[in-house]
């Protein structure tokens, strides 16, 4: 009995003794230490982007500058280039970027890719020594791997959330109704204001740009999406150099998806073919007027390289897989006739 009481007393005293010996400030689990280190290194590269618009007062008719929205971005290059989402800066009259030290700078738009929901800004008169993020490889991700998101949800700056990759290869809709493919799904909390912020792996490397959440309420419900960094690597240099994505071209204009749905047409009617460009050289025909002045359909594109196309998004996604100079096979319907033509793509329109 005495031995049992002594053991019980020792067991009660042991946690207290250990608590006195342990120093919480110097103690951390391996995962805690990893998260803390990554946040410490990466957070100086994360910025707060404010979108300001003009609004006319209904009574005085004076024009005022008002906040339109806010989001997150991160430093891409020490020269002051900032990457964020397109929807964060859309419709802005003026943009400001706030760094971690709360210094605020005006920014100008260098390039936008609404179809990928990406944009590049440049800070005017940037300070020296801006921190950038090392780039990872999103193809190396797998479900279950740890990821960290840093952003400014609900205007609360420099907030860290952690989670795992919960799925890969998702598809989401970008502004302009284009499809972004190969998207990363994560359960790291992503809320309004996190858009445009970095998604990092456990080495602190950029693996994605947080862009959207799936939630009926508009708040994080355990499913967030990020554009993979391998897409960002391809798009951002083009935005810096050209202001937009450079895609190969056939040199034609297609009917809008709304018009196609309205008249229940299968395929994509060619509205116009530009003289001297690949589609014209391949003999593709656009819409035309007959002798009575009626507008008649020309060729209708039904497939690219054997892949059926039902919308402009389908068509562009297939064309964007190629480079200028590549040859693609276009399947056409001209009246009741089906034909295939080989077209060598030219530089972007």
mmCIF file of C-alpha atoms in Angstrom:
data_model
loop_
_atom_site.group_PDB
_atom_site.id
_atom_site.type_symbol
_atom_site.label_atom_id
_atom_site.label_comp_id
_atom_site.label_asym_id
_atom_site.label_seq_id
_atom_site.Cartn_x
_atom_site.Cartn_y
_atom_site.Cartn_z
ATOM 1 C CA UNK A 1 0.000 0.000 0.000
ATOM 2 C CA UNK A 2 2.784 2.405 0.959
ATOM 3 C CA UNK A 3 4.617 1.579 -2.277
ATOM 4 C CA UNK A 4 1.472 2.295 -4.283
ATOM 5 C CA UNK A 5 0.965 5.661 -2.553
ATOM 6 C CA UNK A 6 4.610 6.600 -3.158
ATOM 7 C CA UNK A 7 4.265 5.753 -6.861
ATOM 8 C CA UNK A 8 1.070 7.804 -7.089
ATOM 9 C CA UNK A 9 2.731 10.765 -5.392
ATOM 10 C CA UNK A 10 5.699 10.531 -7.747
ATOM 11 C CA UNK A 11 3.365 10.423 -10.759
ATOM 12 C CA UNK A 12 1.554 13.544 -9.574
ATOM 13 C CA UNK A 13 4.781 15.401 -8.940
ATOM 14 C CA UNK A 14 6.497 14.382 -12.188
ATOM 15 C CA UNK A 15 4.509 16.640 -14.630
ATOM 16 C CA UNK A 16 5.048 19.581 -12.292
ATOM 17 C CA UNK A 17 8.761 18.885 -12.086
ATOM 18 C CA UNK A 18 9.050 18.491 -15.858
ATOM 19 C CA UNK A 19 7.074 21.703 -16.423
ATOM 20 C CA UNK A 20 9.539 23.547 -14.193
ATOM 21 C CA UNK A 21 12.534 22.069 -16.024
ATOM 22 C CA UNK A 22 11.113 22.624 -19.532
ATOM 23 C CA UNK A 23 11.323 26.109 -21.068
ATOM 24 C CA UNK A 24 8.361 26.658 -23.398
ATOM 25 C CA UNK A 25 10.143 29.492 -25.182
ATOM 26 C CA UNK A 26 12.902 27.136 -26.303
ATOM 27 C CA UNK A 27 10.702 24.047 -26.800
ATOM 28 C CA UNK A 28 8.890 23.195 -30.017
ATOM 29 C CA UNK A 29 7.808 20.050 -31.761
ATOM 30 C CA UNK A 30 9.468 19.305 -35.076
ATOM 31 C CA UNK A 31 6.376 20.434 -36.991
ATOM 32 C CA UNK A 32 6.040 23.628 -34.924
ATOM 33 C CA UNK A 33 9.685 24.481 -35.517
ATOM 34 C CA UNK A 34 9.271 23.929 -39.261
ATOM 35 C CA UNK A 35 6.165 26.147 -39.476
ATOM 36 C CA UNK A 36 7.766 28.889 -37.392
ATOM 37 C CA UNK A 37 10.944 28.897 -39.469
ATOM 38 C CA UNK A 38 9.082 29.025 -42.782
ATOM 39 C CA UNK A 39 6.823 31.861 -41.616
ATOM 40 C CA UNK A 40 9.819 33.830 -40.340
ATOM 41 C CA UNK A 41 11.673 33.486 -43.655
ATOM 42 C CA UNK A 42 8.725 33.892 -46.024
ATOM 43 C CA UNK A 43 6.491 36.532 -44.426
ATOM 44 C CA UNK A 44 8.713 39.520 -45.401
ATOM 45 C CA UNK A 45 8.036 38.617 -49.049
ATOM 46 C CA UNK A 46 4.243 38.710 -48.599
ATOM 47 C CA UNK A 47 2.477 42.012 -49.301
ATOM 48 C CA UNK A 48 -0.963 43.546 -48.856
ATOM 49 C CA UNK A 49 -2.580 44.744 -52.115
ATOM 50 C CA UNK A 50 -5.317 47.387 -51.946
ATOM 51 C CA UNK A 51 -7.552 48.085 -54.924
ATOM 52 C CA UNK A 52 -9.046 51.582 -54.971
ATOM 53 C CA UNK A 53 -11.802 52.721 -57.332
ATOM 54 C CA UNK A 54 -13.556 56.006 -58.132
ATOM 55 C CA UNK A 55 -17.171 56.581 -57.144
ATOM 56 C CA UNK A 56 -19.382 59.615 -57.756
ATOM 57 C CA UNK A 57 -21.383 60.937 -54.817
ATOM 58 C CA UNK A 58 -25.103 60.869 -55.652
ATOM 59 C CA UNK A 59 -25.795 64.216 -53.977
ATOM 60 C CA UNK A 60 -22.721 66.377 -54.561
ATOM 61 C CA UNK A 61 -21.654 64.607 -57.801
ATOM 62 C CA UNK A 62 -18.087 64.805 -56.542
ATOM 63 C CA UNK A 63 -15.829 61.881 -57.373
ATOM 64 C CA UNK A 64 -14.216 60.089 -54.432
ATOM 65 C CA UNK A 65 -11.599 57.379 -54.257
ATOM 66 C CA UNK A 66 -12.862 54.416 -52.221
ATOM 67 C CA UNK A 67 -11.439 50.976 -51.345
ATOM 68 C CA UNK A 68 -12.768 48.465 -53.875
ATOM 69 C CA UNK A 69 -11.170 45.415 -52.318
ATOM 70 C CA UNK A 70 -7.952 43.983 -51.003
ATOM 71 C CA UNK A 71 -5.902 40.865 -51.288
ATOM 72 C CA UNK A 72 -2.439 39.436 -51.003
ATOM 73 C CA UNK A 73 0.611 39.299 -53.223
ATOM 74 C CA UNK A 74 4.254 38.401 -52.951
ATOM 75 C CA UNK A 75 7.556 39.782 -54.179
ATOM 76 C CA UNK A 76 8.660 38.073 -57.389
ATOM 77 C CA UNK A 77 11.801 40.086 -58.013
ATOM 78 C CA UNK A 78 13.848 42.517 -55.849
ATOM 79 C CA UNK A 79 13.291 45.208 -58.484
ATOM 80 C CA UNK A 80 9.768 45.577 -57.085
ATOM 81 C CA UNK A 81 7.733 43.129 -59.165
ATOM 82 C CA UNK A 82 4.723 41.721 -57.301
ATOM 83 C CA UNK A 83 2.600 38.692 -58.266
ATOM 84 C CA UNK A 84 -1.063 38.529 -57.247
ATOM 85 C CA UNK A 85 -4.426 37.359 -58.613
ATOM 86 C CA UNK A 86 -6.056 39.183 -61.502
ATOM 87 C CA UNK A 87 -9.374 39.362 -59.641
ATOM 88 C CA UNK A 88 -7.628 41.231 -56.799
ATOM 89 C CA UNK A 89 -6.667 44.146 -59.057
ATOM 90 C CA UNK A 90 -9.512 44.058 -61.613
ATOM 91 C CA UNK A 91 -11.256 47.412 -62.103
ATOM 92 C CA UNK A 92 -8.746 49.362 -60.026
ATOM 93 C CA UNK A 93 -8.259 53.095 -60.444
ATOM 94 C CA UNK A 94 -5.249 53.014 -58.150
ATOM 95 C CA UNK A 95 -3.298 50.199 -56.511
ATOM 96 C CA UNK A 96 -1.208 50.321 -53.381
ATOM 97 C CA UNK A 97 1.129 47.683 -51.986
ATOM 98 C CA UNK A 98 1.891 47.542 -48.262
ATOM 99 C CA UNK A 99 5.023 45.707 -47.161
ATOM 100 C CA UNK A 100 5.463 43.849 -43.892
ATOM 101 C CA UNK A 101 7.032 46.907 -42.238
ATOM 102 C CA UNK A 102 3.752 48.750 -43.085
ATOM 103 C CA UNK A 103 5.426 51.017 -45.634
ATOM 104 C CA UNK A 104 3.012 51.746 -48.481
ATOM 105 C CA UNK A 105 3.801 52.201 -52.172
ATOM 106 C CA UNK A 106 1.815 52.989 -55.281
ATOM 107 C CA UNK A 107 1.929 50.215 -57.854
ATOM 108 C CA UNK A 108 1.288 49.953 -61.591
ATOM 109 C CA UNK A 109 0.009 46.980 -63.535
ATOM 110 C CA UNK A 110 2.696 45.391 -65.727
ATOM 111 C CA UNK A 111 0.694 42.491 -67.139
ATOM 112 C CA UNK A 112 -2.483 40.500 -66.606
ATOM 113 C CA UNK A 113 -3.670 36.995 -67.463
ATOM 114 C CA UNK A 114 -7.379 36.799 -66.583
ATOM 115 C CA UNK A 115 -7.481 33.273 -68.051
ATOM 116 C CA UNK A 116 -5.013 32.154 -65.360
ATOM 117 C CA UNK A 117 -6.178 34.656 -62.695
ATOM 118 C CA UNK A 118 -2.665 36.078 -62.423
ATOM 119 C CA UNK A 119 -1.310 39.620 -62.557
ATOM 120 C CA UNK A 120 2.069 41.293 -62.157
ATOM 121 C CA UNK A 121 2.472 44.717 -60.528
ATOM 122 C CA UNK A 122 5.501 46.941 -60.116
ATOM 123 C CA UNK A 123 6.099 48.982 -56.974
ATOM 124 C CA UNK A 124 7.048 52.554 -57.787
ATOM 125 C CA UNK A 125 10.354 53.526 -56.163
ATOM 126 C CA UNK A 126 10.794 50.192 -54.333
ATOM 127 C CA UNK A 127 13.045 49.973 -51.257
ATOM 128 C CA UNK A 128 16.302 48.059 -51.405
ATOM 129 C CA UNK A 129 16.607 44.512 -50.104
ATOM 130 C CA UNK A 130 13.143 43.150 -50.892
ATOM 131 C CA UNK A 131 12.740 39.490 -49.891
ATOM 132 C CA UNK A 132 11.740 36.948 -52.549
ATOM 133 C CA UNK A 133 10.501 33.363 -52.276
ATOM 134 C CA UNK A 134 12.390 30.314 -53.591
ATOM 135 C CA UNK A 135 10.425 28.515 -56.299
ATOM 136 C CA UNK A 136 9.456 24.888 -55.852
ATOM 137 C CA UNK A 137 8.122 22.303 -58.297
ATOM 138 C CA UNK A 138 4.379 21.669 -58.093
ATOM 139 C CA UNK A 139 4.753 18.411 -60.032
ATOM 140 C CA UNK A 140 6.491 16.961 -56.965
ATOM 141 C CA UNK A 141 3.450 17.500 -54.718
ATOM 142 C CA UNK A 142 1.349 14.572 -53.561
ATOM 143 C CA UNK A 143 -1.813 14.279 -51.511
ATOM 144 C CA UNK A 144 -1.032 14.472 -47.799
ATOM 145 C CA UNK A 145 2.062 16.670 -48.071
ATOM 146 C CA UNK A 146 2.149 19.654 -45.746
ATOM 147 C CA UNK A 147 1.511 23.142 -47.158
ATOM 148 C CA UNK A 148 1.392 26.595 -45.580
ATOM 149 C CA UNK A 149 -0.541 29.660 -46.725
ATOM 150 C CA UNK A 150 0.416 33.232 -45.813
ATOM 151 C CA UNK A 151 -1.993 36.051 -46.556
ATOM 152 C CA UNK A 152 -4.220 38.851 -45.348
ATOM 153 C CA UNK A 153 -7.650 37.308 -44.726
ATOM 154 C CA UNK A 154 -10.394 39.839 -43.907
ATOM 155 C CA UNK A 155 -7.714 42.554 -43.899
ATOM 156 C CA UNK A 156 -5.762 40.886 -41.071
ATOM 157 C CA UNK A 157 -2.226 41.146 -42.359
ATOM 158 C CA UNK A 158 0.428 38.419 -42.417
ATOM 159 C CA UNK A 159 -1.662 35.476 -41.262
ATOM 160 C CA UNK A 160 -0.366 31.893 -41.388
ATOM 161 C CA UNK A 161 -2.540 28.829 -41.908
ATOM 162 C CA UNK A 162 -1.321 25.271 -42.378
ATOM 163 C CA UNK A 163 -2.754 22.098 -43.826
ATOM 164 C CA UNK A 164 -2.081 19.446 -46.411
ATOM 165 C CA UNK A 165 -2.549 18.948 -50.120
ATOM 166 C CA UNK A 166 -6.006 17.357 -50.205
ATOM 167 C CA UNK A 167 -6.237 16.781 -53.977
ATOM 168 C CA UNK A 168 -4.407 17.518 -57.208
ATOM 169 C CA UNK A 169 -5.461 18.150 -60.791
ATOM 170 C CA UNK A 170 -8.598 20.123 -59.973
ATOM 171 C CA UNK A 171 -10.258 22.560 -62.393
ATOM 172 C CA UNK A 172 -11.659 25.967 -61.454
ATOM 173 C CA UNK A 173 -13.182 28.866 -63.377
ATOM 174 C CA UNK A 174 -11.086 31.966 -63.916
ATOM 175 C CA UNK A 175 -12.366 35.476 -64.690
ATOM 176 C CA UNK A 176 -13.584 35.465 -68.267
ATOM 177 C CA UNK A 177 -15.016 31.963 -67.823
ATOM 178 C CA UNK A 178 -11.779 30.208 -68.783
ATOM 179 C CA UNK A 179 -10.816 26.946 -67.087
ATOM 180 C CA UNK A 180 -7.647 26.738 -65.013
ATOM 181 C CA UNK A 181 -6.477 23.143 -65.018
ATOM 182 C CA UNK A 182 -4.094 21.231 -62.744
ATOM 183 C CA UNK A 183 -5.099 23.275 -59.695
ATOM 184 C CA UNK A 184 -3.923 22.325 -56.187
ATOM 185 C CA UNK A 185 -6.625 21.669 -53.578
ATOM 186 C CA UNK A 186 -5.720 22.212 -49.922
ATOM 187 C CA UNK A 187 -7.397 22.227 -46.521
ATOM 188 C CA UNK A 188 -5.155 25.080 -45.306
ATOM 189 C CA UNK A 189 -7.668 27.814 -44.408
ATOM 190 C CA UNK A 190 -8.000 30.295 -47.273
ATOM 191 C CA UNK A 191 -10.418 33.156 -46.662
ATOM 192 C CA UNK A 192 -11.341 36.362 -48.537
ATOM 193 C CA UNK A 193 -8.168 38.465 -48.624
ATOM 194 C CA UNK A 194 -5.861 35.443 -48.968
ATOM 195 C CA UNK A 195 -6.215 35.635 -52.750
ATOM 196 C CA UNK A 196 -2.881 36.134 -54.473
ATOM 197 C CA UNK A 197 -0.850 34.928 -51.499
ATOM 198 C CA UNK A 198 1.765 32.165 -51.594
ATOM 199 C CA UNK A 199 1.210 28.490 -50.873
ATOM 200 C CA UNK A 200 4.469 27.030 -49.555
ATOM 201 C CA UNK A 201 5.787 23.520 -49.027
ATOM 202 C CA UNK A 202 7.591 22.319 -45.898
ATOM 203 C CA UNK A 203 10.890 23.603 -47.340
ATOM 204 C CA UNK A 204 9.482 27.113 -47.635
ATOM 205 C CA UNK A 205 9.374 26.946 -51.434
ATOM 206 C CA UNK A 206 6.545 28.512 -53.436
ATOM 207 C CA UNK A 207 4.337 25.740 -54.838
ATOM 208 C CA UNK A 208 1.181 27.696 -55.634
ATOM 209 C CA UNK A 209 -0.720 30.991 -55.618
ATOM 210 C CA UNK A 210 -3.882 30.895 -53.498
ATOM 211 C CA UNK A 211 -6.801 31.927 -55.641
ATOM 212 C CA UNK A 212 -10.191 30.651 -54.478
ATOM 213 C CA UNK A 213 -12.223 28.867 -51.836
ATOM 214 C CA UNK A 214 -15.155 26.512 -52.096
ATOM 215 C CA UNK A 215 -17.722 27.712 -49.604
ATOM 216 C CA UNK A 216 -21.428 28.623 -49.700
ATOM 217 C CA UNK A 217 -20.822 31.181 -46.945
ATOM 218 C CA UNK A 218 -17.749 32.796 -48.501
ATOM 219 C CA UNK A 219 -15.512 31.723 -45.619
ATOM 220 C CA UNK A 220 -13.107 28.808 -45.483
ATOM 221 C CA UNK A 221 -14.887 25.468 -45.327
ATOM 222 C CA UNK A 222 -11.836 23.255 -45.634
ATOM 223 C CA UNK A 223 -11.388 23.411 -49.416
ATOM 224 C CA UNK A 224 -9.131 26.011 -51.000
ATOM 225 C CA UNK A 225 -7.466 26.165 -54.396
ATOM 226 C CA UNK A 226 -4.078 27.373 -55.603
ATOM 227 C CA UNK A 227 -2.633 27.883 -59.085
ATOM 228 C CA UNK A 228 0.408 25.575 -59.334
ATOM 229 C CA UNK A 229 3.799 27.268 -59.384
ATOM 230 C CA UNK A 230 4.757 25.502 -62.617
ATOM 231 C CA UNK A 231 1.943 27.442 -64.314
ATOM 232 C CA UNK A 232 3.117 30.634 -62.609
ATOM 233 C CA UNK A 233 6.674 30.023 -63.890
ATOM 234 C CA UNK A 234 5.364 29.950 -67.469
ATOM 235 C CA UNK A 235 2.942 32.858 -67.234
ATOM 236 C CA UNK A 236 4.740 35.515 -65.154
ATOM 237 C CA UNK A 237 7.778 35.990 -67.459
ATOM 238 C CA UNK A 238 5.361 36.533 -70.372
ATOM 239 C CA UNK A 239 3.394 39.115 -68.393
ATOM 240 C CA UNK A 240 6.618 40.931 -67.532
ATOM 241 C CA UNK A 241 7.847 40.938 -71.154
ATOM 242 C CA UNK A 242 4.614 41.344 -73.125
ATOM 243 C CA UNK A 243 1.890 42.332 -70.657
ATOM 244 C CA UNK A 244 -0.184 39.254 -71.531
ATOM 245 C CA UNK A 245 0.131 35.567 -72.334
ATOM 246 C CA UNK A 246 1.670 34.915 -75.730
ATOM 247 C CA UNK A 247 -0.296 32.072 -77.306
ATOM 248 C CA UNK A 248 0.085 30.674 -80.818
ATOM 249 C CA UNK A 249 -2.549 31.702 -83.326
ATOM 250 C CA UNK A 250 -4.483 30.410 -86.326
ATOM 251 C CA UNK A 251 -5.477 33.932 -87.323
ATOM 252 C CA UNK A 252 -9.242 33.668 -87.075
ATOM 253 C CA UNK A 253 -12.184 34.942 -85.039
ATOM 254 C CA UNK A 254 -14.746 32.543 -83.558
ATOM 255 C CA UNK A 255 -18.365 33.077 -82.560
ATOM 256 C CA UNK A 256 -19.016 33.728 -78.877
ATOM 257 C CA UNK A 257 -20.125 30.907 -76.592
ATOM 258 C CA UNK A 258 -23.355 32.790 -75.890
ATOM 259 C CA UNK A 259 -24.188 32.937 -79.613
ATOM 260 C CA UNK A 260 -23.320 29.242 -80.021
ATOM 261 C CA UNK A 261 -25.629 28.259 -77.155
ATOM 262 C CA UNK A 262 -28.399 30.494 -78.395
ATOM 263 C CA UNK A 263 -28.498 28.841 -81.835
ATOM 264 C CA UNK A 264 -27.562 25.371 -80.518
ATOM 265 C CA UNK A 265 -24.629 24.910 -82.839
ATOM 266 C CA UNK A 266 -22.310 21.938 -82.369
ATOM 267 C CA UNK A 267 -18.776 23.225 -82.723
ATOM 268 C CA UNK A 268 -17.300 26.705 -83.149
ATOM 269 C CA UNK A 269 -18.387 28.768 -86.154
ATOM 270 C CA UNK A 270 -15.577 30.761 -87.768
ATOM 271 C CA UNK A 271 -16.731 34.384 -87.958
ATOM 272 C CA UNK A 272 -13.737 35.844 -89.778
ATOM 273 C CA UNK A 273 -10.411 34.700 -91.201
ATOM 274 C CA UNK A 274 -7.572 37.241 -91.269
ATOM 275 C CA UNK A 275 -5.830 37.500 -94.641
ATOM 276 C CA UNK A 276 -2.347 36.053 -94.951
ATOM 277 C CA UNK A 277 -2.424 34.189 -91.618
ATOM 278 C CA UNK A 278 -2.380 30.385 -91.082
ATOM 279 C CA UNK A 279 -6.153 29.788 -91.242
ATOM 280 C CA UNK A 280 -6.368 31.756 -94.495
ATOM 281 C CA UNK A 281 -3.457 29.835 -96.032
ATOM 282 C CA UNK A 282 -5.099 26.540 -94.992
ATOM 283 C CA UNK A 283 -8.305 27.508 -96.827
ATOM 284 C CA UNK A 284 -10.526 27.906 -93.756
ATOM 285 C CA UNK A 285 -13.594 30.042 -94.482
ATOM 286 C CA UNK A 286 -15.414 32.502 -92.259
ATOM 287 C CA UNK A 287 -19.057 33.622 -92.407
ATOM 288 C CA UNK A 288 -20.089 35.368 -95.612
ATOM 289 C CA UNK A 289 -23.006 37.116 -97.333
ATOM 290 C CA UNK A 290 -24.788 35.514 -100.236
ATOM 291 C CA UNK A 291 -26.163 37.318 -103.279
ATOM 292 C CA UNK A 292 -29.285 38.354 -101.349
ATOM 293 C CA UNK A 293 -27.245 39.850 -98.518
ATOM 294 C CA UNK A 294 -27.980 37.050 -96.051
ATOM 295 C CA UNK A 295 -25.205 36.054 -93.650
ATOM 296 C CA UNK A 296 -24.342 32.366 -93.947
ATOM 297 C CA UNK A 297 -22.062 30.216 -91.830
ATOM 298 C CA UNK A 298 -18.714 29.229 -93.234
ATOM 299 C CA UNK A 299 -16.599 26.567 -91.547
ATOM 300 C CA UNK A 300 -17.428 25.208 -88.101
ATOM 301 C CA UNK A 301 -14.501 23.858 -86.081
ATOM 302 C CA UNK A 302 -15.458 20.614 -84.346
ATOM 303 C CA UNK A 303 -12.086 19.287 -83.147
ATOM 304 C CA UNK A 304 -8.412 20.154 -82.665
ATOM 305 C CA UNK A 305 -5.964 17.255 -82.986
ATOM 306 C CA UNK A 306 -8.885 14.866 -82.637
ATOM 307 C CA UNK A 307 -10.145 16.451 -79.400
ATOM 308 C CA UNK A 308 -13.723 17.684 -79.642
ATOM 309 C CA UNK A 309 -14.297 21.392 -79.000
ATOM 310 C CA UNK A 310 -17.642 22.712 -77.756
ATOM 311 C CA UNK A 311 -16.603 26.131 -76.464
ATOM 312 C CA UNK A 312 -13.972 28.808 -76.910
ATOM 313 C CA UNK A 313 -12.398 27.587 -73.684
ATOM 314 C CA UNK A 314 -11.964 24.086 -75.136
ATOM 315 C CA UNK A 315 -10.391 25.524 -78.282
ATOM 316 C CA UNK A 316 -7.998 27.899 -76.520
ATOM 317 C CA UNK A 317 -6.916 25.258 -73.997
ATOM 318 C CA UNK A 318 -5.912 22.915 -76.824
ATOM 319 C CA UNK A 319 -4.147 25.630 -78.849
ATOM 320 C CA UNK A 320 -2.239 26.806 -75.750
ATOM 321 C CA UNK A 321 -0.622 23.381 -75.471
ATOM 322 C CA UNK A 322 1.404 24.216 -78.586
ATOM 323 C CA UNK A 323 4.150 26.622 -79.589
ATOM 324 C CA UNK A 324 4.311 28.894 -82.648
ATOM 325 C CA UNK A 325 5.551 26.791 -85.544
ATOM 326 C CA UNK A 326 3.753 23.630 -84.418
ATOM 327 C CA UNK A 327 1.306 22.015 -86.816
ATOM 328 C CA UNK A 328 -2.205 21.152 -85.602
ATOM 329 C CA UNK A 329 -4.995 19.229 -87.281
ATOM 330 C CA UNK A 330 -8.289 21.118 -87.421
ATOM 331 C CA UNK A 331 -11.501 19.194 -88.075
ATOM 332 C CA UNK A 332 -14.120 21.296 -89.873
ATOM 333 C CA UNK A 333 -17.720 20.999 -90.933
ATOM 334 C CA UNK A 334 -18.649 22.936 -94.061
ATOM 335 C CA UNK A 335 -22.300 22.376 -94.781
ATOM 336 C CA UNK A 336 -22.715 18.611 -94.820
ATOM 337 C CA UNK A 337 -19.058 18.015 -95.608
ATOM 338 C CA UNK A 338 -16.482 17.032 -92.973
ATOM 339 C CA UNK A 339 -12.838 17.781 -93.655
ATOM 340 C CA UNK A 340 -9.477 18.014 -91.904
ATOM 341 C CA UNK A 341 -6.788 20.603 -92.534
ATOM 342 C CA UNK A 342 -3.259 20.893 -91.181
ATOM 343 C CA UNK A 343 -2.402 24.383 -89.955
ATOM 344 C CA UNK A 344 0.996 25.665 -88.857
ATOM 345 C CA UNK A 345 0.544 27.989 -85.916
ATOM 346 C CA UNK A 346 1.961 31.510 -86.019
ATOM 347 C CA UNK A 347 2.933 33.897 -83.232
ATOM 348 C CA UNK A 348 0.269 35.351 -80.945
ATOM 349 C CA UNK A 349 -2.287 37.688 -82.457
#
